[in-house]
PDB file of C-alpha atoms in Angstrom:
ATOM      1  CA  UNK A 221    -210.820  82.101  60.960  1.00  0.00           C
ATOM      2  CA  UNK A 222    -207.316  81.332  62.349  1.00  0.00           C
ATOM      3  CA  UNK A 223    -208.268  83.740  65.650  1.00  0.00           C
ATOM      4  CA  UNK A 224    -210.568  80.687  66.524  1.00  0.00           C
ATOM      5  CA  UNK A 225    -208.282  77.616  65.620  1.00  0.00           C
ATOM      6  CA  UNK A 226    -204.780  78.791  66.667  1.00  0.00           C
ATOM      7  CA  UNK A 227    -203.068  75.668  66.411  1.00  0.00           C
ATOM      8  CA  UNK A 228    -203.764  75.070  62.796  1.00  0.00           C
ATOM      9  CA  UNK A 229    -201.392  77.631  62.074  1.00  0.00           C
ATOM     10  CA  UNK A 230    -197.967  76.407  60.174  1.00  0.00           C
ATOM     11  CA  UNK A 231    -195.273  75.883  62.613  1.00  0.00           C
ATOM     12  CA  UNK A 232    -191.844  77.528  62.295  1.00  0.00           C
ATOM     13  CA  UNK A 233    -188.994  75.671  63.091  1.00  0.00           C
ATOM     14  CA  UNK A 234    -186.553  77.948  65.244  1.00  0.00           C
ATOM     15  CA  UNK A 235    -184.098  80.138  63.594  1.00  0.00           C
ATOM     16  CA  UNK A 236    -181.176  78.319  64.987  1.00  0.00           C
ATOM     17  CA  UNK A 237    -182.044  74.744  63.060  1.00  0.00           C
ATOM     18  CA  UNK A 238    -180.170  74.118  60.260  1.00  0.00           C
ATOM     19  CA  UNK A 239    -180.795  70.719  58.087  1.00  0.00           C
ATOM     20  CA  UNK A 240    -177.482  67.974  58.143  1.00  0.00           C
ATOM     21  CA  UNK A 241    -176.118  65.997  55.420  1.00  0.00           C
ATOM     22  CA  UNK A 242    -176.562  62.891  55.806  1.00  0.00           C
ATOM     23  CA  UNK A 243    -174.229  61.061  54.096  1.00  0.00           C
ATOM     24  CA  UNK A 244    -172.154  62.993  51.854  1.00  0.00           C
ATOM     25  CA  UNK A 245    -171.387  59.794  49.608  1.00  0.00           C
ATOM     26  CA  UNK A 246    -175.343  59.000  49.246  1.00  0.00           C
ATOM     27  CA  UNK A 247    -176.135  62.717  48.053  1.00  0.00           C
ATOM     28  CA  UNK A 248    -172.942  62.305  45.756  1.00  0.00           C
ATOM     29  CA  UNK A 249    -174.245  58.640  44.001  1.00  0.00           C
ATOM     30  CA  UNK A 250    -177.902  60.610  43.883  1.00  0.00           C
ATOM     31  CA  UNK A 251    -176.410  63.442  41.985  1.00  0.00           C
ATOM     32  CA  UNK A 252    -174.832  61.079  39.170  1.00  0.00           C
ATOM     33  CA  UNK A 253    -177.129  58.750  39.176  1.00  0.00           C
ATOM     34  CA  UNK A 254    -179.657  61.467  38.789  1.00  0.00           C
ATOM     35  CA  UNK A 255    -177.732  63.275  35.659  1.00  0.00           C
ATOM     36  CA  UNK A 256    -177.213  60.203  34.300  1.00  0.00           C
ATOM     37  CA  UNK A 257    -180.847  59.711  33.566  1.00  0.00           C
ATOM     38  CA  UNK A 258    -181.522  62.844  32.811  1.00  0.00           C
ATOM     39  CA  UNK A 259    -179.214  62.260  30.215  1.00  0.00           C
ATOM     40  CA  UNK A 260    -176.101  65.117  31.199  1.00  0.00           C
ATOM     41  CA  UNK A 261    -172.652  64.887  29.605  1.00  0.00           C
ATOM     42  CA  UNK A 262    -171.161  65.963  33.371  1.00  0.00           C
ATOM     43  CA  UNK A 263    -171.907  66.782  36.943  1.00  0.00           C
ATOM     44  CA  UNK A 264    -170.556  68.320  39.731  1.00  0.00           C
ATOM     45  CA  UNK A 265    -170.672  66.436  43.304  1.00  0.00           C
ATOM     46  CA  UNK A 266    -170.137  68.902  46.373  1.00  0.00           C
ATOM     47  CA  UNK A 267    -168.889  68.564  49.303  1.00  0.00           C
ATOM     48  CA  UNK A 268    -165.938  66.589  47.951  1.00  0.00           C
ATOM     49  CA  UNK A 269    -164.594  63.643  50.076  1.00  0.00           C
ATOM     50  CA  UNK A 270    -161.568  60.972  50.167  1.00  0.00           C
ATOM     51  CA  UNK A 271    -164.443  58.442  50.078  1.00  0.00           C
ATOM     52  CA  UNK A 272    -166.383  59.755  47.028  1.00  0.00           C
ATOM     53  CA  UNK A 273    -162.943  60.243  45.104  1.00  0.00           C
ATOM     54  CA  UNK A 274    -161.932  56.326  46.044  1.00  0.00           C
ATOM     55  CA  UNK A 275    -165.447  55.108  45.095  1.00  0.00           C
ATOM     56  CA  UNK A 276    -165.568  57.134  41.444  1.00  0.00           C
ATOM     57  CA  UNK A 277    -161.993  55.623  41.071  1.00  0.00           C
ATOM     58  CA  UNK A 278    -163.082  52.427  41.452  1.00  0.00           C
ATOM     59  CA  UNK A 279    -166.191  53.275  38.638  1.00  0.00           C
ATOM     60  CA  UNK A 280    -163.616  55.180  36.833  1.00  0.00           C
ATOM     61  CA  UNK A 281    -161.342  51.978  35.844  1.00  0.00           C
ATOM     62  CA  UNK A 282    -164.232  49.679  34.922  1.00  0.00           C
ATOM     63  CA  UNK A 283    -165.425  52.413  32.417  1.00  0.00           C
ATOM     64  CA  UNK A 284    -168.522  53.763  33.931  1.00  0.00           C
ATOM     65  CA  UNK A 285    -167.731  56.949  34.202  1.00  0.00           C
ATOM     66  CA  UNK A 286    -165.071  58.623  31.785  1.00  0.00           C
ATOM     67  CA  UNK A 287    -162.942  61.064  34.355  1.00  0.00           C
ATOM     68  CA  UNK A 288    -163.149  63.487  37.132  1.00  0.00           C
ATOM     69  CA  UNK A 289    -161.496  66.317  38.360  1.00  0.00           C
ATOM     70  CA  UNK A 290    -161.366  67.397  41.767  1.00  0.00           C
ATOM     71  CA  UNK A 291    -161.590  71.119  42.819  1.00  0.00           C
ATOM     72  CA  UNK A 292    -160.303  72.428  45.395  1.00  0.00           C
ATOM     73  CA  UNK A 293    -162.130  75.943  46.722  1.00  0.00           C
ATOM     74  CA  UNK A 294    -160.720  76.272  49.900  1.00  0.00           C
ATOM     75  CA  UNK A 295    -163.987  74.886  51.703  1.00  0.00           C
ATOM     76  CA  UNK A 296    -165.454  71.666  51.004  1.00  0.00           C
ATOM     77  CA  UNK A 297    -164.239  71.270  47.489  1.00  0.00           C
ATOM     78  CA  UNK A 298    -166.278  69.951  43.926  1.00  0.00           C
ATOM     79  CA  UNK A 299    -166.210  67.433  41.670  1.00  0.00           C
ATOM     80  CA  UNK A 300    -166.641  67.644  38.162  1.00  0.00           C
ATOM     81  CA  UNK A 301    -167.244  63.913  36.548  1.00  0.00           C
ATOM     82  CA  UNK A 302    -167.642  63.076  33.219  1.00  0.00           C
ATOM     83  CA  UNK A 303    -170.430  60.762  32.278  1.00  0.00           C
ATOM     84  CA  UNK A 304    -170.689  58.621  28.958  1.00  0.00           C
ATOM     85  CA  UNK A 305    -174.314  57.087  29.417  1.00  0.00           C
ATOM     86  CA  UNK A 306    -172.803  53.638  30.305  1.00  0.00           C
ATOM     87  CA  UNK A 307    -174.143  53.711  34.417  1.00  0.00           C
ATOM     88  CA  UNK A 308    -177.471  51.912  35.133  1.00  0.00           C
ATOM     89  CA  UNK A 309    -177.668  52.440  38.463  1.00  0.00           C
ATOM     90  CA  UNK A 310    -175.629  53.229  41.653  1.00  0.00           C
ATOM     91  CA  UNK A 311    -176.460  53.677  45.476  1.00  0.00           C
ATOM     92  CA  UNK A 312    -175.292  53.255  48.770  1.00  0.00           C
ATOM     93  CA  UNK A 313    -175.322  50.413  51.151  1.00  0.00           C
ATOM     94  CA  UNK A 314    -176.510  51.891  54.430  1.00  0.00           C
ATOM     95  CA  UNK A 315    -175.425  50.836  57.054  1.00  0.00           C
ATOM     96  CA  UNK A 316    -171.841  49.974  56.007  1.00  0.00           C
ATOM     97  CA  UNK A 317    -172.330  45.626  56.918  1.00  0.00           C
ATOM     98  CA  UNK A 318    -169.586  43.790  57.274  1.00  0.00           C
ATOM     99  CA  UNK A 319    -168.733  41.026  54.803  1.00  0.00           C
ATOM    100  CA  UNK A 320    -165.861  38.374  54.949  1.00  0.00           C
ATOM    101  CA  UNK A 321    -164.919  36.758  52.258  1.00  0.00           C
ATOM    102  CA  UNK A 322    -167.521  33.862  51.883  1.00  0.00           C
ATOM    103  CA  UNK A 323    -169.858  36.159  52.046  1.00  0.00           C
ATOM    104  CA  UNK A 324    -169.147  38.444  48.890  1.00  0.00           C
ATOM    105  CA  UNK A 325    -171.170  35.543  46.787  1.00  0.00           C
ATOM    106  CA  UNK A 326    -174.311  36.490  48.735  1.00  0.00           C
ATOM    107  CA  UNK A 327    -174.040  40.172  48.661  1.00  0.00           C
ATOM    108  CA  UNK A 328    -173.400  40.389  44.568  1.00  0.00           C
ATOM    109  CA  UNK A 329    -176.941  37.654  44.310  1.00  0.00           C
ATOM    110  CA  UNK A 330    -178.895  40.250  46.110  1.00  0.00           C
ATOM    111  CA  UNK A 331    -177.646  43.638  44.729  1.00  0.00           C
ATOM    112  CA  UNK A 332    -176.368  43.156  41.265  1.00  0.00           C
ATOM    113  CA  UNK A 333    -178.660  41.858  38.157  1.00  0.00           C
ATOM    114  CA  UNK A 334    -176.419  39.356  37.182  1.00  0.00           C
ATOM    115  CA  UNK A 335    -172.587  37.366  37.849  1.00  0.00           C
ATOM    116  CA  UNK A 336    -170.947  39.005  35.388  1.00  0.00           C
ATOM    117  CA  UNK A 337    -172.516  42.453  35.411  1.00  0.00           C
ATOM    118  CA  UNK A 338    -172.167  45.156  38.114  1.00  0.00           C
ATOM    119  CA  UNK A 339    -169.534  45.651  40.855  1.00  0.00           C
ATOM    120  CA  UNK A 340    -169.950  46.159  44.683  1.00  0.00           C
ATOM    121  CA  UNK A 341    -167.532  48.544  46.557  1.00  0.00           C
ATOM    122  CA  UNK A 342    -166.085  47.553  49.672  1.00  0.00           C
ATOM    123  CA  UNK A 343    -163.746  49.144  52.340  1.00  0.00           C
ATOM    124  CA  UNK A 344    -161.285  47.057  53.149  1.00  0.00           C
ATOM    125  CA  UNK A 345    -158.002  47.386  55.135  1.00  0.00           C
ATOM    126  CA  UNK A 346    -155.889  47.380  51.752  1.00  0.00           C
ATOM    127  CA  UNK A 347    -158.055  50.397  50.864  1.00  0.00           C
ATOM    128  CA  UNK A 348    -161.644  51.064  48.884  1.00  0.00           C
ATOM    129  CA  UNK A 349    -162.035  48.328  46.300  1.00  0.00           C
ATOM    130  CA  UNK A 350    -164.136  46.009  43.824  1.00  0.00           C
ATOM    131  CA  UNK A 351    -165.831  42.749  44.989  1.00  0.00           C
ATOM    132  CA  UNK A 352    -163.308  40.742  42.398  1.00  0.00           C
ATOM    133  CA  UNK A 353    -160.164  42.914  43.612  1.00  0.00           C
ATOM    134  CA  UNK A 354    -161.175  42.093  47.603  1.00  0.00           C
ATOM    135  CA  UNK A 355    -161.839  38.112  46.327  1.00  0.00           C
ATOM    136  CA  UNK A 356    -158.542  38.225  44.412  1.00  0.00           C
ATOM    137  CA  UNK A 357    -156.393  39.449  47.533  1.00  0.00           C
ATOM    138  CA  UNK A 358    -158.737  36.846  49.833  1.00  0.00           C
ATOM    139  CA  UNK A 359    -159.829  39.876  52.420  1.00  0.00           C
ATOM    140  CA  UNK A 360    -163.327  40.889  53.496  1.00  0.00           C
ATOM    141  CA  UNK A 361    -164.127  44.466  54.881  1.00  0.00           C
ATOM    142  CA  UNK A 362    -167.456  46.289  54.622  1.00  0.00           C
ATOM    143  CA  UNK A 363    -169.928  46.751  51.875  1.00  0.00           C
ATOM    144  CA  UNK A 364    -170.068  50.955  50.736  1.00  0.00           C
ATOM    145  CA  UNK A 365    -172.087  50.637  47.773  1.00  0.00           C
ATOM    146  CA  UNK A 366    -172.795  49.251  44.014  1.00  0.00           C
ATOM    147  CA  UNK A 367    -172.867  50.534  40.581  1.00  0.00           C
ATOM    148  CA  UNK A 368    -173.735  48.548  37.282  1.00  0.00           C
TER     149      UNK A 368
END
């Protein structure tokens, strides 16, 4: 049957192609958002990255997630974090806009269910922080993500 119709066979991708990570923060949010429905008292997040740590920081002191340790395994290093069922949901914003000031009203309208619920992330040059802690020190930056 194939001898007639040689192009319905599967194609192979050459051995040389390898699949790419993305965006190592995206897979990260995935993983714990993912656990967190599934109910899990902990995950671990690998490849570690400066970025992810910042970000669960930021979750960390609002009481979303409990604590997490980083591991170091002389390659890309893990995270182990602690869940306690408090996290609705969590993503990335992709790609990273840029936001001044003023415009940290619109973003929380559009991603978060409500004013006083829910934070967004943003990278700013004092370093990775809430939407209140940017609008408190009056600086804009660019949007990384949300969790509520």
């Amino acid at each position: 049957w194939t001898s007639r119709y040689p192009r319905l066979l599967p194609l192979s991708l050459p051995p040389t192609a390898k699949m790419v990570r993305m965006s190592v923060l995206n897979d990260a949010l995935k993983n714990i958002y993912n656990a967190e429905a599934a109910g899990k008292r902990q995950v671990v997040i690998r490849p570690s990255s400066k970025v992810i740590i910042k970000f669960l920081t930021v979750m960390m002191k609002h009481g979303y997630i409990n604590e997490f340790e980083v591991i170091d395994d002389h390659r890309q290093g893990k995270i182990v974090v602690e869940l306690n069922g408090r996290l609705n949901k969590c993503g990335v914003i992709s790609p990273r806009f840029d936001v001044g000031v003023g415009g940290i009203d619109q973003w929380c309208n559009n991603l978060l269910p409500s004013k006083q619920f829910g934070f967004i992330v943003l990278t700013t040059s004092s370093g990775i922080m809430d939407h209140e802690d940017a609008r408190r020190k009056h600086i804009g930056g660019k949007v990384l993500g949300f969790f509520f």
